[in-house]
Amino acid sequence: MSWIGTAVMGILNVTPDSFSDGRRHFELAEALASARRMRDAGVLVLDIGGESTRPGAEPVPAETELDRILPVIRELAGEGVLLSVDTLKPEVAQAALNAGAHLINDVGGLRDPEMRRVCAEAGAPAALMHMQGEPRTMQQNPSYDDVVAEVFAFLREQAAVARAAGVPDVLLDPGIGFGKTREHNLALLRALPQLTAGPDGVLVGASRKRLIDYLADVPRAEDRDPGTLALHLHAASTGVALVRAHAAGAHVQALRVQAALDSPG
Ligand code: HH2
């Protein structure tokens, strides 16, 4: 995937317990209105999630996830925006693709062979993310010998495994906040040029994450959009393909300005 500027993946949570916007998107009408606002603001893709993966979150059954996301996918398919589904479960991915979703966002990094098979058979690209441990416990004691080398090696290996299984295209995501300390996250963000120099597109998701509190003392997630933008503009300057953001409209605007400054003439 060659770099043609950084696009925005707008976050559409249809979970009652997602860490930053709670019940707001839980009602279908509100979810759809929010999705259409993000589409009109110029996002490339909407990332629809029916299970929170915030630190400490408990998994939900596949039926619950599907009850939350399928009505949204069915309504939005064909409305001029790509639809990504944020799920760890192959059966959820399969049903979402059948309902009109285009891309699977797997925070499990396509480690599950069944997830690779579902994407390959549907011809669906996938975002594969690095996570140490699992959401319930991942922030308890994250540790690495060399976080950059280990995370990037994992992503490159998983990309090769996915391609060998027939997944048509992959995006690599270092997984900011997924089993990582403040120092681990910063090291990965600083090392992004190593990843964007490779053949695959890169996705970064730092939106409203605790890292911003550690860096700038912002305890409430909903107050972290300025810090998010700073991190994502940095990521964009290294050539990432996509940034995953709650404040989608602000991101589209800022990235257009940054792209104008960077384009010659
Ligand atoms: N972060 C979250 C969820 N999905 N997917 C990718 N590819 N990269 C990420 O960094 C990423 C992700 C965060 O989890 P959650 O608690 O569900 O919060 P939200 O979806 O509101 O960001």
Short mmCIF file of C-alpha atoms and ligand atoms in Angstrom, two decimals:
data_model
loop_
_atom_site.label_atom_id
_atom_site.label_comp_id
_atom_site.label_asym_id
_atom_site.label_seq_id
_atom_site.Cartn_x
_atom_site.Cartn_y
_atom_site.Cartn_z
CA MET A 1 0.00 0.00 0.00
CA SER A 2 1.68 3.26 -1.03
CA TRP A 3 1.21 6.41 1.04
CA ILE A 4 -1.11 9.06 -0.41
CA GLY A 5 -1.63 11.14 2.73
CA THR A 6 -3.07 10.15 6.09
CA ALA A 7 -6.78 9.32 6.24
CA VAL A 8 -9.07 9.17 9.26
CA MET A 9 -10.76 6.11 10.72
CA GLY A 10 -13.66 7.46 12.78
CA ILE A 11 -14.50 5.51 15.95
CA LEU A 12 -18.11 4.41 16.31
CA ASN A 13 -18.58 2.53 19.55
CA VAL A 14 -21.86 0.76 20.07
CA THR A 15 -20.87 -0.51 23.49
CA PRO A 16 -22.43 0.60 26.76
CA ASP A 17 -19.06 0.55 28.55
CA SER A 18 -16.50 2.00 26.16
CA PHE A 19 -14.05 4.07 28.14
CA SER A 20 -14.59 7.50 26.68
CA ASP A 21 -18.07 7.89 25.33
CA GLY A 22 -20.00 5.43 27.43
CA ARG A 23 -23.66 5.03 26.56
CA ARG A 24 -23.72 7.87 24.04
CA HIS A 25 -23.72 5.73 20.93
CA PHE A 26 -25.72 2.93 22.40
CA GLU A 27 -28.99 3.87 20.75
CA LEU A 28 -29.10 3.03 17.06
CA ALA A 29 -30.38 6.44 15.97
CA GLU A 30 -27.58 8.20 17.77
CA ALA A 31 -24.99 5.82 16.36
CA LEU A 32 -26.23 6.44 12.84
CA ALA A 33 -26.31 10.21 13.28
CA SER A 34 -22.77 10.14 14.64
CA ALA A 35 -21.62 7.91 11.75
CA ARG A 36 -23.14 10.26 9.17
CA ARG A 37 -21.55 13.30 10.78
CA MET A 38 -18.16 11.61 10.57
CA ARG A 39 -18.77 10.56 6.96
CA ASP A 40 -19.79 14.11 6.02
CA ALA A 41 -16.70 15.44 7.78
CA GLY A 42 -14.56 13.36 5.42
CA VAL A 43 -13.47 10.21 7.21
CA LEU A 44 -12.33 7.39 4.93
CA VAL A 45 -13.58 4.58 7.13
CA LEU A 46 -15.75 4.08 10.20
CA ASP A 47 -14.59 1.57 12.80
CA ILE A 48 -17.63 -0.06 14.41
CA GLY A 49 -17.05 -1.79 17.74
CA GLY A 50 -19.48 -3.76 19.87
CA GLU A 51 -17.02 -4.86 22.56
CA SER A 52 -14.78 -2.52 24.52
CA THR A 53 -11.12 -3.47 24.69
CA ARG A 54 -10.14 -0.81 27.23
CA PRO A 55 -7.85 -1.99 30.04
CA GLY A 56 -9.86 -4.13 32.47
CA ALA A 57 -12.81 -4.67 30.10
CA GLU A 58 -14.63 -7.99 30.28
CA PRO A 59 -15.37 -9.83 27.02
CA VAL A 60 -18.99 -10.01 25.81
CA PRO A 61 -20.65 -12.95 24.00
CA ALA A 62 -20.71 -12.93 20.20
CA GLU A 63 -24.52 -12.59 20.13
CA THR A 64 -24.34 -9.39 22.19
CA GLU A 65 -21.67 -7.96 19.93
CA LEU A 66 -23.71 -8.83 16.84
CA ASP A 67 -26.94 -7.37 18.30
CA ARG A 68 -25.06 -4.11 18.75
CA ILE A 69 -23.22 -3.84 15.44
CA LEU A 70 -25.32 -5.55 12.75
CA PRO A 71 -28.16 -2.97 12.66
CA VAL A 72 -25.57 -0.20 12.28
CA ILE A 73 -23.69 -2.01 9.50
CA ARG A 74 -26.89 -2.83 7.60
CA GLU A 75 -27.98 0.82 7.71
CA LEU A 76 -24.61 2.28 6.74
CA ALA A 77 -23.54 -0.20 4.05
CA GLY A 78 -23.94 1.59 0.75
CA GLU A 79 -23.88 5.10 2.24
CA GLY A 80 -20.53 6.01 0.78
CA VAL A 81 -18.13 5.19 3.58
CA LEU A 82 -15.99 2.16 4.21
CA LEU A 83 -16.97 0.11 7.24
CA SER A 84 -14.45 -1.54 9.51
CA VAL A 85 -15.45 -3.87 12.34
CA ASP A 86 -13.42 -3.92 15.52
CA THR A 87 -13.70 -7.48 16.79
CA LEU A 88 -11.67 -10.36 18.16
CA LYS A 89 -14.21 -12.99 17.15
CA PRO A 90 -14.21 -14.75 13.75
CA GLU A 91 -17.97 -15.41 13.90
CA VAL A 92 -18.61 -11.70 14.46
CA ALA A 93 -16.24 -10.80 11.63
CA GLN A 94 -17.99 -13.26 9.31
CA ALA A 95 -21.48 -11.94 10.06
CA ALA A 96 -20.31 -8.33 9.76
CA LEU A 97 -18.72 -8.97 6.35
CA ASN A 98 -21.90 -10.72 5.21
CA ALA A 99 -23.89 -7.66 6.31
CA GLY A 100 -21.75 -5.28 4.24
CA ALA A 101 -18.63 -4.43 6.25
CA HIS A 102 -15.43 -4.01 4.23
CA LEU A 103 -12.50 -4.40 6.62
CA ILE A 104 -11.76 -6.29 9.83
CA ASN A 105 -9.91 -4.54 12.65
CA ASP A 106 -8.49 -7.29 14.85
CA VAL A 107 -6.77 -6.12 18.03
CA GLY A 108 -5.66 -9.76 18.35
CA GLY A 109 -3.34 -9.31 15.35
CA LEU A 110 -4.92 -12.09 13.24
CA ARG A 111 -3.31 -14.67 15.52
CA ASP A 112 -6.48 -16.77 15.30
CA PRO A 113 -6.30 -18.89 12.12
CA GLU A 114 -10.08 -18.77 11.88
CA MET A 115 -9.94 -14.98 11.67
CA ARG A 116 -7.41 -15.23 8.83
CA ARG A 117 -9.66 -17.72 7.02
CA VAL A 118 -12.74 -15.48 7.34
CA CYS A 119 -10.88 -12.46 5.94
CA ALA A 120 -9.25 -14.47 3.16
CA GLU A 121 -12.50 -16.10 2.02
CA ALA A 122 -14.34 -12.76 1.99
CA GLY A 123 -11.41 -11.03 0.27
CA ALA A 124 -11.44 -8.52 3.12
CA PRO A 125 -8.37 -6.54 4.18
CA ALA A 126 -7.51 -6.52 7.86
CA ALA A 127 -5.89 -4.22 10.39
CA LEU A 128 -3.68 -6.30 12.61
CA MET A 129 -2.65 -4.86 15.94
CA HIS A 130 -0.06 -5.80 18.53
CA MET A 131 -1.25 -6.48 22.06
CA GLN A 132 0.71 -7.99 24.94
CA GLY A 133 -1.65 -10.14 27.04
CA GLU A 134 -5.39 -9.57 26.90
CA PRO A 135 -7.53 -6.52 27.70
CA ARG A 136 -8.62 -7.67 31.17
CA THR A 137 -5.05 -7.81 32.51
CA MET A 138 -2.74 -6.26 29.89
CA GLN A 139 -1.78 -3.14 31.88
CA GLN A 140 -0.78 -5.04 35.03
CA ASN A 141 2.90 -5.50 34.23
CA PRO A 142 3.80 -4.96 30.58
CA SER A 143 7.43 -5.87 29.88
CA TYR A 144 9.73 -6.15 26.86
CA ASP A 145 13.49 -6.49 26.28
CA ASP A 146 13.25 -4.19 23.26
CA VAL A 147 9.70 -2.98 22.70
CA VAL A 148 10.28 -1.55 19.20
CA ALA A 149 12.08 -4.62 17.86
CA GLU A 150 9.57 -7.04 19.40
CA VAL A 151 6.39 -5.22 18.36
CA PHE A 152 7.56 -4.49 14.82
CA ALA A 153 8.83 -8.05 14.34
CA PHE A 154 5.47 -9.40 15.50
CA LEU A 155 3.63 -7.15 13.02
CA ARG A 156 5.86 -8.11 10.11
CA GLU A 157 5.57 -11.82 10.93
CA GLN A 158 1.80 -11.64 11.29
CA ALA A 159 1.53 -9.76 8.01
CA ALA A 160 3.41 -12.58 6.28
CA VAL A 161 1.25 -15.22 7.96
CA ALA A 162 -1.92 -13.35 6.97
CA ARG A 163 -0.81 -12.96 3.38
CA ALA A 164 0.14 -16.65 3.17
CA ALA A 165 -3.40 -17.47 4.36
CA GLY A 166 -4.84 -15.35 1.52
CA VAL A 167 -5.73 -12.11 3.33
CA PRO A 168 -5.53 -9.59 0.46
CA ASP A 169 -4.12 -6.58 2.30
CA VAL A 170 -3.07 -5.68 5.83
CA LEU A 171 -2.56 -2.57 7.93
CA LEU A 172 -0.05 -2.79 10.78
CA ASP A 173 -0.87 -1.19 14.14
CA PRO A 174 1.60 -1.00 17.06
CA GLY A 175 -1.33 -1.03 19.54
CA ILE A 176 -0.83 2.08 21.63
CA GLY A 177 -1.87 1.30 25.23
CA PHE A 178 -2.32 -2.44 24.70
CA GLY A 179 0.05 -3.98 27.24
CA LYS A 180 2.44 -1.00 27.17
CA THR A 181 3.77 1.55 29.62
CA ARG A 182 4.17 5.26 28.89
CA GLU A 183 7.80 4.61 27.84
CA HIS A 184 6.84 1.69 25.60
CA ASN A 185 4.19 3.80 23.85
CA LEU A 186 6.57 6.73 23.35
CA ALA A 187 9.32 4.48 21.98
CA LEU A 188 6.89 2.98 19.46
CA LEU A 189 5.57 6.37 18.36
CA ARG A 190 9.11 7.70 17.92
CA ALA A 191 10.09 4.62 15.90
CA LEU A 192 7.14 4.79 13.47
CA PRO A 193 9.36 5.74 10.49
CA GLN A 194 10.88 2.23 10.68
CA LEU A 195 7.41 0.75 10.22
CA THR A 196 6.15 3.16 7.56
CA ALA A 197 9.30 2.47 5.52
CA GLY A 198 7.99 -1.07 4.96
CA PRO A 199 5.56 -2.29 2.30
CA ASP A 200 2.39 -2.30 4.42
CA GLY A 201 0.14 0.56 5.44
CA VAL A 202 0.33 1.58 9.10
CA LEU A 203 -2.56 2.45 11.42
CA VAL A 204 -2.14 4.33 14.70
CA GLY A 205 -4.79 4.69 17.39
CA ALA A 206 -3.90 6.94 20.30
CA SER A 207 -7.30 8.61 20.62
CA ARG A 208 -8.12 9.72 24.19
CA LYS A 209 -5.77 7.11 25.63
CA ARG A 210 -4.24 7.21 29.09
CA LEU A 211 -0.84 8.00 27.56
CA ILE A 212 -2.13 11.55 27.07
CA ASP A 213 -2.90 11.81 30.78
CA TYR A 214 0.63 10.61 31.57
CA LEU A 215 2.13 13.15 29.18
CA ALA A 216 -0.08 16.18 29.79
CA ASP A 217 -2.08 15.55 32.98
CA VAL A 218 -5.55 15.12 31.46
CA PRO A 219 -7.46 12.73 33.72
CA ARG A 220 -10.76 12.67 31.80
CA ALA A 221 -10.76 10.77 28.49
CA GLU A 222 -13.21 13.20 26.86
CA ASP A 223 -10.75 16.08 27.45
CA ARG A 224 -7.90 14.41 25.56
CA ASP A 225 -8.64 15.42 21.94
CA PRO A 226 -5.92 18.13 21.73
CA GLY A 227 -3.29 15.65 22.96
CA THR A 228 -4.68 13.04 20.59
CA LEU A 229 -4.27 15.41 17.66
CA ALA A 230 -0.67 16.15 18.61
CA LEU A 231 0.16 12.43 18.67
CA HIS A 232 -1.70 11.74 15.44
CA LEU A 233 -0.13 14.66 13.56
CA HIS A 234 3.23 13.24 14.59
CA ALA A 235 2.14 9.83 13.30
CA ALA A 236 0.94 11.41 10.05
CA SER A 237 4.28 13.14 9.57
CA THR A 238 5.93 9.71 9.57
CA GLY A 239 3.67 8.50 6.74
CA VAL A 240 1.02 6.40 8.46
CA ALA A 241 -1.97 5.55 6.27
CA LEU A 242 -4.69 5.90 8.91
CA VAL A 243 -5.28 7.36 12.35
CA ARG A 244 -8.15 6.03 14.47
CA ALA A 245 -9.95 8.90 16.18
CA HIS A 246 -13.02 9.88 18.15
CA ALA A 247 -12.88 13.59 17.14
CA ALA A 248 -13.01 12.66 13.48
CA GLY A 249 -13.94 16.05 12.00
CA ALA A 250 -11.14 17.86 13.84
CA HIS A 251 -8.72 15.24 12.55
CA VAL A 252 -9.81 15.58 8.93
CA GLN A 253 -9.35 19.34 9.16
CA ALA A 254 -5.94 19.20 10.85
CA LEU A 255 -4.62 16.55 8.47
CA ARG A 256 -5.74 18.54 5.42
CA VAL A 257 -3.86 21.57 6.72
CA GLN A 258 -0.78 19.46 7.45
CA ALA A 259 -0.94 17.87 3.98
CA ALA A 260 -1.20 21.33 2.36
CA LEU A 261 1.89 22.49 4.23
CA ASP A 262 3.79 19.38 3.17
CA SER A 263 2.85 19.48 -0.52
CA PRO A 264 5.30 21.31 -2.76
CA GLY A 265 4.01 24.47 -4.48
N1 HH2 B 1 -7.78 0.96 20.32
C1 HH2 B 1 -8.97 0.64 20.87
C2 HH2 B 1 -9.85 -0.18 20.18
N2 HH2 B 1 -9.54 -0.67 18.96
N3 HH2 B 1 -8.05 -0.86 17.15
C3 HH2 B 1 -6.87 -0.57 16.59
N4 HH2 B 1 -6.55 -1.06 15.38
N5 HH2 B 1 -5.95 0.23 17.22
C4 HH2 B 1 -6.20 0.75 18.46
O1 HH2 B 1 -5.32 1.46 19.00
C5 HH2 B 1 -7.45 0.47 19.08
C6 HH2 B 1 -8.36 -0.36 18.40
C7 HH2 B 1 -9.34 1.17 22.22
O2 HH2 B 1 -10.33 0.43 22.80
P1 HH2 B 1 -11.78 0.84 23.35
O3 HH2 B 1 -11.73 0.70 24.81
O4 HH2 B 1 -12.81 0.02 22.67
O5 HH2 B 1 -11.98 2.34 23.09
P2 HH2 B 1 -12.32 3.15 21.80
O6 HH2 B 1 -12.87 2.20 20.80
O7 HH2 B 1 -13.32 4.16 22.30
O8 HH2 B 1 -11.02 3.77 21.36
#
